[in-house]
Amino acid sequence: MEAVEAGVIFLQDYVNSMCEGKPAWKIVVTTAGTTLLLLWLKEFLFQGESLFVRGKKFFFRLVRRIPQVRAKIEEEINKVSESMEKEMNENIKHAGYLTSLPSKGWSVEEIIKETEEYCGYGTFDWESGCASGTVYNGNKILTELMTKVYGMSAWTNPLHADVFPGVRKMEAEVVRMCCTIYNGGPLSCGTMTSGGTESIIMAIKAYREYAKNVKGIKNPEIVVPITAHAAFDKGCQLLHIRIKHIPIDPVSMKVDVNAMEKAITKNTIMLAGSAPQFPHGVVDPIEEIADLGVKYDIPVHVDACLGGFLIPFMKEAGYLLPLFDFCVEGVTSISADTHKYGYAPKGSSVIMYSDEKWRHYQYFVCPDWPGGIYATSTISGSRAGGIIAACWASLMYHGHLGYVEYTKKIIDTTKLIEKGCRTIPGIKVMGKPDVSIVALGSDDFNIYMLSDGMSKKGWNLNALQFPPCIHIAVTVLHTQPGVVEKFVNDVTEIATEIMKNPPKELGGSAAIYGMAQSVPDRSLVGEMAWCYLDAVYSTRASEKEKNQM
Ligand SMILES: *Cc1c(COP(=O)(O)O)cnc(C)c1O
């Protein structure tokens, strides 16, 4: 005690001696000024983006003010824009666009005929399994069943649980069945959402609210593998949260858990791992991430959006995975997409929590709205009851054994593709594919050339970056006879050709992807992506039509 008192007295004397002989106004102004400066400095230094990233952006903004640079960039962007629009027009066979409502409604026959026309556009034969992911099942009986169930519930809206008690029951059952699949305890719970992205955003939102209300965290951060789905970045942008991306091991492609631990601060509100991650299809070390969660008292989300209806059935299908579900202490939430390997129509996913306390923070409640006390569980207000019903129908149609059977077929197929590709000269398989994705890279040539070659043979694969590779996500459609053989043969043929006669110039996606990864100004790549989205919504007819009109 005495030492503390002595310390205080010393400090008082020191401050007094510092202020001696100075006018009071000067002392006040200096103190206030210094405080403001320190506060500003703190704001400036500690933002969502690091100082380095902001510095880089500032530099590129300056460069782009130079008129010649700006003109050149605009010229390039216009070119990209035009070529994208052209491609969109080619894809619809230059049919032109409707741009206003028909003054008199069409007859049912006309609409059906036109719909047939619209659905007939496109040259990719996805039904024979040429597309990576995209369509997870093409079963005609299932299609008919879901269409019928959708029709029966087309007008329902779970926002009005009193008017549509049946659809409420279906949603509650879908969530419960998923919690059971993932070994949730008696307090486990969740909600359905419109897709994996929304499921992830809801988990981030729940943990942000929890951190704010219970722990008083004002500047929340989440820590995720660099390979975590971009939906985490989207959620953080929407919810004003800082995201820290953790590097992966360059051989296993799994997140570096030590680096993850180092990135944890008192502001960390959530850790995440993927089971499996999208780029290379490997499962992050969920148990180790969950251990960190327990050690630092931070919620842990497992993103099983992709593998949601594969990984829980793999053991019974004969493939062992390390633990990833609610059995693991520390795992507090899991997202699983029913609209991927659950074979439900697009627009459905499930977010699950180990405990009801988390779900409460996901809810949105507006008690004072003149429109009534308003409470919703997810981002949407009104929701499509028909999609919930169709999802429920898909789960009931397959049952536990149906999913085990499909899982076995899909994992068997993936292993065959992996095995085949490992023997192809010039091709390397990235990491060890744990579930349904095989990612291919090359140390000998630009891997995007392989992707272009595969496109010419009718395949539609995913291009990945950092590091450059491409992947195929295996679905039920790839388990059809002959698909694996064709895939491996085509990759072999193209890779051999590239190795024998390396093309001098890169074309197609090889040029675009190669260029996009080497552009240091990422905002430029962003603007190119805007061009794509603009083209998606474009209803400008091509020159050819304009001449005909
Ligand atoms: C597909 C996917 C998501 C996002 O799901 P959407 O349904 O496309 O919104 C999230 N994580 C992983 C690993 C995915 O594969």
GROMACS .gro file of N, CA and C and ligand atoms in nm, residues 195-198 200 229 231 274 276-278 303 305-306 337 339-340, ligand 1:
model
   66
  195GLY      N    1  -3.018  -2.021  -4.848
  195GLY     CA    2  -2.899  -2.078  -4.910
  195GLY      C    3  -2.781  -2.071  -4.816
  196GLY      N    4  -2.669  -2.128  -4.858
  196GLY     CA    5  -2.551  -2.133  -4.774
  196GLY      C    6  -2.504  -1.994  -4.733
  197THR      N    7  -2.507  -1.901  -4.827
  197THR     CA    8  -2.462  -1.765  -4.796
  197THR      C    9  -2.542  -1.707  -4.680
  198GLU      N   10  -2.674  -1.720  -4.687
  198GLU     CA   11  -2.756  -1.665  -4.579
  198GLU      C   12  -2.729  -1.738  -4.448
  200ILE      N   13  -2.452  -1.866  -4.344
  200ILE     CA   14  -2.326  -1.816  -4.289
  200ILE      C   15  -2.343  -1.674  -4.233
  229HIS      N   16  -1.543  -1.995  -4.766
  229HIS     CA   17  -1.626  -1.942  -4.874
  229HIS      C   18  -1.638  -1.789  -4.867
  231ALA      N   19  -1.873  -1.615  -4.885
  231ALA     CA   20  -1.991  -1.571  -4.809
  231ALA      C   21  -1.951  -1.511  -4.674
  274SER      N   22  -1.398  -2.527  -4.260
  274SER     CA   23  -1.491  -2.581  -4.360
  274SER      C   24  -1.481  -2.733  -4.367
  276PRO      N   25  -1.629  -2.993  -4.635
  276PRO     CA   26  -1.495  -2.952  -4.676
  276PRO      C   27  -1.499  -2.810  -4.731
  277GLN      N   28  -1.378  -2.754  -4.757
  277GLN     CA   29  -1.374  -2.621  -4.819
  277GLN      C   30  -1.400  -2.636  -4.970
  278PHE      N   31  -1.449  -2.528  -5.029
  278PHE     CA   32  -1.489  -2.531  -5.171
  278PHE      C   33  -1.372  -2.549  -5.269
  303ASP      N   34  -1.847  -2.478  -4.155
  303ASP     CA   35  -1.917  -2.458  -4.280
  303ASP      C   36  -1.923  -2.591  -4.355
  305CYS      N   37  -2.167  -2.635  -4.573
  305CYS     CA   38  -2.265  -2.604  -4.678
  305CYS      C   39  -2.255  -2.704  -4.792
  306LEU      N   40  -2.131  -2.721  -4.841
  306LEU     CA   41  -2.112  -2.809  -4.957
  306LEU      C   42  -2.132  -2.955  -4.918
  337ASP      N   43  -2.614  -2.723  -4.663
  337ASP     CA   44  -2.703  -2.684  -4.772
  337ASP      C   45  -2.789  -2.801  -4.819
  339HIS      N   46  -2.990  -2.758  -5.056
  339HIS     CA   47  -3.001  -2.743  -5.201
  339HIS      C   48  -2.875  -2.787  -5.278
  340LYS      N   49  -2.779  -2.844  -5.208
  340LYS     CA   50  -2.667  -2.906  -5.279
  340LYS      C   51  -2.689  -3.058  -5.272
  550LIG     C1   52  -2.188  -2.334  -5.186
  550LIG     C2   53  -2.111  -2.303  -5.064
  550LIG     C3   54  -2.147  -2.198  -4.978
  550LIG     C4   55  -2.251  -2.093  -5.013
  550LIG     O1   56  -2.368  -2.144  -5.049
  550LIG     P1   57  -2.475  -2.076  -5.148
  550LIG     O2   58  -2.584  -2.173  -5.133
  550LIG     O3   59  -2.417  -2.071  -5.284
  550LIG     O4   60  -2.511  -1.943  -5.095
  550LIG     C5   61  -2.076  -2.184  -4.861
  550LIG     N1   62  -1.973  -2.265  -4.831
  550LIG     C6   63  -1.933  -2.364  -4.913
  550LIG     C7   64  -1.817  -2.450  -4.873
  550LIG     C8   65  -2.000  -2.386  -5.032
  550LIG     O5   66  -1.958  -2.481  -5.116
   0.00000   0.00000   0.00000
